[in-house]
Amino acid sequence: MATTPSLSSRSPRRGAPAEPAPPPRTRPETQARLAAHAPRTWQRMLSGRRLNLIEPSPLDIEIADVALGLARNTRWNGQTSGDHAWSVAQHSVLVVEIVRRLLAPRRDTSLELAALLHDASEYVTHDLITPLKSVVGDVFKEVEDRLMVAVHMRFGLPRRLDLERKAIVKRADLIAGATEAVQLAGFQPTEVRTLLGIKEKPLPDVTLHPMPSREAERLFLDTYEALAARYALERR
């Protein structure tokens, strides 16, 4: 993608301690319910890992499992145009590209990695559309938060992004969503704001091409490997 000056965003401030985003407010009875179910709420991954979905360990999370799950997990409940579904894997790579635009000309590798992994929990929870998330309520939010904390720990990121950095990823996520809505999900540009409540505008210079799941998986892994290598060098 070519950089777009109109997407410029302030870079995260340096020096001052950053306030991490708060965990979800989960009712005590919900916490007790999850604790009761935890011993039998697990899934075996193709890597051989056995991931407890309620009490996830970072040691049981493998990037190959994440890539496979996200490449086979569809955005918009699969209601998109084209011969192939628009996967969460492709969406995640798009969000990375938008974060780069927002921060250009500088790079923030850790934030790009967080952007790539911003929906990583969906490799086991799947992509619930926003109206359904609101119905499911605090149980889903708590499970999602626990999985994301484990993902961040596994790949060397802060347990939770600070509020400013989280807002950058969220803005990129909304821009991606607006673009997908118009190009793939059948919405008119005016409906992005009126029906979906997204204030960000679709990207005017990007054409989305849904890939077969195997190609989307490879794209996600290639993006991860490039970012992980750069991040490792920066942390030396």
PDB file of N, CA and C in Angstrom, residues 78-120:
ATOM      1  N   GLY A  78     -18.873 -14.354   7.054  1.00  0.00           N
ATOM      2  CA  GLY A  78     -18.755 -14.961   5.730  1.00  0.00           C
ATOM      3  C   GLY A  78     -19.591 -14.295   4.660  1.00  0.00           C
ATOM      4  N   GLN A  79     -20.321 -13.233   5.034  1.00  0.00           N
ATOM      5  CA  GLN A  79     -21.207 -12.565   4.068  1.00  0.00           C
ATOM      6  C   GLN A  79     -20.436 -11.490   3.294  1.00  0.00           C
ATOM      7  N   THR A  80     -19.496 -11.939   2.475  1.00  0.00           N
ATOM      8  CA  THR A  80     -18.685 -11.027   1.667  1.00  0.00           C
ATOM      9  C   THR A  80     -18.641 -11.526   0.228  1.00  0.00           C
ATOM     10  N   SER A  81     -18.397 -10.610  -0.686  1.00  0.00           N
ATOM     11  CA  SER A  81     -18.372 -10.954  -2.104  1.00  0.00           C
ATOM     12  C   SER A  81     -17.061 -11.625  -2.471  1.00  0.00           C
ATOM     13  N   GLY A  82     -17.086 -12.361  -3.591  1.00  0.00           N
ATOM     14  CA  GLY A  82     -15.880 -13.014  -4.080  1.00  0.00           C
ATOM     15  C   GLY A  82     -15.934 -14.523  -3.925  1.00  0.00           C
ATOM     16  N   ASP A  83     -14.986 -15.194  -4.557  1.00  0.00           N
ATOM     17  CA  ASP A  83     -14.944 -16.653  -4.515  1.00  0.00           C
ATOM     18  C   ASP A  83     -14.432 -17.186  -3.183  1.00  0.00           C
ATOM     19  N   HIS A  84     -13.719 -16.342  -2.434  1.00  0.00           N
ATOM     20  CA  HIS A  84     -13.163 -16.757  -1.150  1.00  0.00           C
ATOM     21  C   HIS A  84     -13.628 -15.801  -0.064  1.00  0.00           C
ATOM     22  N   ALA A  85     -13.653 -16.291   1.146  1.00  0.00           N
ATOM     23  CA  ALA A  85     -14.039 -15.457   2.278  1.00  0.00           C
ATOM     24  C   ALA A  85     -12.928 -14.460   2.604  1.00  0.00           C
ATOM     25  N   TRP A  86     -13.319 -13.339   3.187  1.00  0.00           N
ATOM     26  CA  TRP A  86     -12.336 -12.388   3.718  1.00  0.00           C
ATOM     27  C   TRP A  86     -12.024 -12.821   5.142  1.00  0.00           C
ATOM     28  N   SER A  87     -10.827 -13.303   5.349  1.00  0.00           N
ATOM     29  CA  SER A  87     -10.477 -13.928   6.618  1.00  0.00           C
ATOM     30  C   SER A  87      -9.988 -12.916   7.647  1.00  0.00           C
ATOM     31  N   VAL A  88     -10.015 -13.338   8.900  1.00  0.00           N
ATOM     32  CA  VAL A  88      -9.450 -12.528   9.967  1.00  0.00           C
ATOM     33  C   VAL A  88      -7.944 -12.372   9.768  1.00  0.00           C
ATOM     34  N   ALA A  89      -7.305 -13.370   9.165  1.00  0.00           N
ATOM     35  CA  ALA A  89      -5.866 -13.276   8.884  1.00  0.00           C
ATOM     36  C   ALA A  89      -5.578 -12.118   7.936  1.00  0.00           C
ATOM     37  N   GLN A  90      -6.326 -12.018   6.841  1.00  0.00           N
ATOM     38  CA  GLN A  90      -6.114 -10.912   5.906  1.00  0.00           C
ATOM     39  C   GLN A  90      -6.479  -9.573   6.548  1.00  0.00           C
ATOM     40  N   HIS A  91      -7.563  -9.560   7.303  1.00  0.00           N
ATOM     41  CA  HIS A  91      -7.946  -8.344   8.018  1.00  0.00           C
ATOM     42  C   HIS A  91      -6.808  -7.882   8.928  1.00  0.00           C
ATOM     43  N   SER A  92      -6.174  -8.804   9.626  1.00  0.00           N
ATOM     44  CA  SER A  92      -5.107  -8.462  10.565  1.00  0.00           C
ATOM     45  C   SER A  92      -3.912  -7.847   9.854  1.00  0.00           C
ATOM     46  N   VAL A  93      -3.565  -8.395   8.695  1.00  0.00           N
ATOM     47  CA  VAL A  93      -2.457  -7.836   7.913  1.00  0.00           C
ATOM     48  C   VAL A  93      -2.823  -6.436   7.415  1.00  0.00           C
ATOM     49  N   LEU A  94      -4.067  -6.245   7.004  1.00  0.00           N
ATOM     50  CA  LEU A  94      -4.527  -4.924   6.579  1.00  0.00           C
ATOM     51  C   LEU A  94      -4.401  -3.910   7.714  1.00  0.00           C
ATOM     52  N   VAL A  95      -4.740  -4.312   8.922  1.00  0.00           N
ATOM     53  CA  VAL A  95      -4.637  -3.410  10.073  1.00  0.00           C
ATOM     54  C   VAL A  95      -3.178  -3.010  10.309  1.00  0.00           C
ATOM     55  N   VAL A  96      -2.250  -3.940  10.127  1.00  0.00           N
ATOM     56  CA  VAL A  96      -0.818  -3.606  10.241  1.00  0.00           C
ATOM     57  C   VAL A  96      -0.445  -2.520   9.242  1.00  0.00           C
ATOM     58  N   GLU A  97      -0.890  -2.684   8.002  1.00  0.00           N
ATOM     59  CA  GLU A  97      -0.567  -1.706   6.954  1.00  0.00           C
ATOM     60  C   GLU A  97      -1.144  -0.332   7.292  1.00  0.00           C
ATOM     61  N   ILE A  98      -2.329  -0.313   7.869  1.00  0.00           N
ATOM     62  CA  ILE A  98      -2.950   0.970   8.222  1.00  0.00           C
ATOM     63  C   ILE A  98      -2.223   1.611   9.396  1.00  0.00           C
ATOM     64  N   VAL A  99      -1.799   0.820  10.370  1.00  0.00           N
ATOM     65  CA  VAL A  99      -1.007   1.362  11.478  1.00  0.00           C
ATOM     66  C   VAL A  99       0.268   2.010  10.940  1.00  0.00           C
ATOM     67  N   ARG A 100       0.905   1.381   9.960  1.00  0.00           N
ATOM     68  CA  ARG A 100       2.108   1.974   9.355  1.00  0.00           C
ATOM     69  C   ARG A 100       1.789   3.332   8.727  1.00  0.00           C
ATOM     70  N   ARG A 101       0.644   3.429   8.084  1.00  0.00           N
ATOM     71  CA  ARG A 101       0.241   4.705   7.493  1.00  0.00           C
ATOM     72  C   ARG A 101       0.020   5.754   8.572  1.00  0.00           C
ATOM     73  N   LEU A 102      -0.643   5.354   9.632  1.00  0.00           N
ATOM     74  CA  LEU A 102      -0.958   6.301  10.703  1.00  0.00           C
ATOM     75  C   LEU A 102       0.294   6.856  11.362  1.00  0.00           C
ATOM     76  N   LEU A 103       1.348   6.043  11.451  1.00  0.00           N
ATOM     77  CA  LEU A 103       2.571   6.453  12.136  1.00  0.00           C
ATOM     78  C   LEU A 103       3.654   6.965  11.204  1.00  0.00           C
ATOM     79  N   ALA A 104       3.451   6.848   9.891  1.00  0.00           N
ATOM     80  CA  ALA A 104       4.477   7.249   8.930  1.00  0.00           C
ATOM     81  C   ALA A 104       4.899   8.704   9.189  1.00  0.00           C
ATOM     82  N   PRO A 105       6.231   8.999   9.059  1.00  0.00           N
ATOM     83  CA  PRO A 105       7.266   8.149   8.446  1.00  0.00           C
ATOM     84  C   PRO A 105       7.996   7.228   9.421  1.00  0.00           C
ATOM     85  N   ARG A 106       7.679   7.279  10.726  1.00  0.00           N
ATOM     86  CA  ARG A 106       8.393   6.415  11.659  1.00  0.00           C
ATOM     87  C   ARG A 106       7.747   5.040  11.734  1.00  0.00           C
ATOM     88  N   ARG A 107       8.489   4.089  12.259  1.00  0.00           N
ATOM     89  CA  ARG A 107       7.986   2.729  12.464  1.00  0.00           C
ATOM     90  C   ARG A 107       7.912   2.433  13.954  1.00  0.00           C
ATOM     91  N   ASP A 108       6.962   1.644  14.347  1.00  0.00           N
ATOM     92  CA  ASP A 108       6.840   1.163  15.722  1.00  0.00           C
ATOM     93  C   ASP A 108       6.558  -0.334  15.619  1.00  0.00           C
ATOM     94  N   THR A 109       7.622  -1.125  15.663  1.00  0.00           N
ATOM     95  CA  THR A 109       7.484  -2.561  15.384  1.00  0.00           C
ATOM     96  C   THR A 109       6.608  -3.261  16.407  1.00  0.00           C
ATOM     97  N   SER A 110       6.763  -2.910  17.670  1.00  0.00           N
ATOM     98  CA  SER A 110       5.954  -3.576  18.695  1.00  0.00           C
ATOM     99  C   SER A 110       4.467  -3.277  18.495  1.00  0.00           C
ATOM    100  N   LEU A 111       4.157  -2.061  18.069  1.00  0.00           N
ATOM    101  CA  LEU A 111       2.751  -1.721  17.825  1.00  0.00           C
ATOM    102  C   LEU A 111       2.235  -2.423  16.577  1.00  0.00           C
ATOM    103  N   GLU A 112       3.081  -2.558  15.562  1.00  0.00           N
ATOM    104  CA  GLU A 112       2.687  -3.309  14.367  1.00  0.00           C
ATOM    105  C   GLU A 112       2.420  -4.767  14.717  1.00  0.00           C
ATOM    106  N   LEU A 113       3.261  -5.340  15.585  1.00  0.00           N
ATOM    107  CA  LEU A 113       3.049  -6.722  16.001  1.00  0.00           C
ATOM    108  C   LEU A 113       1.748  -6.848  16.797  1.00  0.00           C
ATOM    109  N   ALA A 114       1.500  -5.882  17.667  1.00  0.00           N
ATOM    110  CA  ALA A 114       0.231  -5.882  18.410  1.00  0.00           C
ATOM    111  C   ALA A 114      -0.954  -5.758  17.462  1.00  0.00           C
ATOM    112  N   ALA A 115      -0.790  -4.965  16.403  1.00  0.00           N
ATOM    113  CA  ALA A 115      -1.862  -4.822  15.416  1.00  0.00           C
ATOM    114  C   ALA A 115      -2.122  -6.139  14.694  1.00  0.00           C
ATOM    115  N   LEU A 116      -1.041  -6.833  14.324  1.00  0.00           N
ATOM    116  CA  LEU A 116      -1.210  -8.124  13.656  1.00  0.00           C
ATOM    117  C   LEU A 116      -1.953  -9.108  14.549  1.00  0.00           C
ATOM    118  N   LEU A 117      -1.714  -9.024  15.849  1.00  0.00           N
ATOM    119  CA  LEU A 117      -2.282  -9.984  16.793  1.00  0.00           C
ATOM    120  C   LEU A 117      -3.538  -9.450  17.495  1.00  0.00           C
ATOM    121  N   HIS A 118      -4.078  -8.324  17.032  1.00  0.00           N
ATOM    122  CA  HIS A 118      -5.171  -7.694  17.779  1.00  0.00           C
ATOM    123  C   HIS A 118      -6.422  -8.558  17.844  1.00  0.00           C
ATOM    124  N   ASP A 119      -6.605  -9.451  16.893  1.00  0.00           N
ATOM    125  CA  ASP A 119      -7.750 -10.375  16.917  1.00  0.00           C
ATOM    126  C   ASP A 119      -7.303 -11.819  17.130  1.00  0.00           C
ATOM    127  N   ALA A 120      -6.120 -12.015  17.676  1.00  0.00           N
ATOM    128  CA  ALA A 120      -5.566 -13.376  17.779  1.00  0.00           C
ATOM    129  C   ALA A 120      -6.442 -14.311  18.601  1.00  0.00           C
TER     130      ALA A 120
END
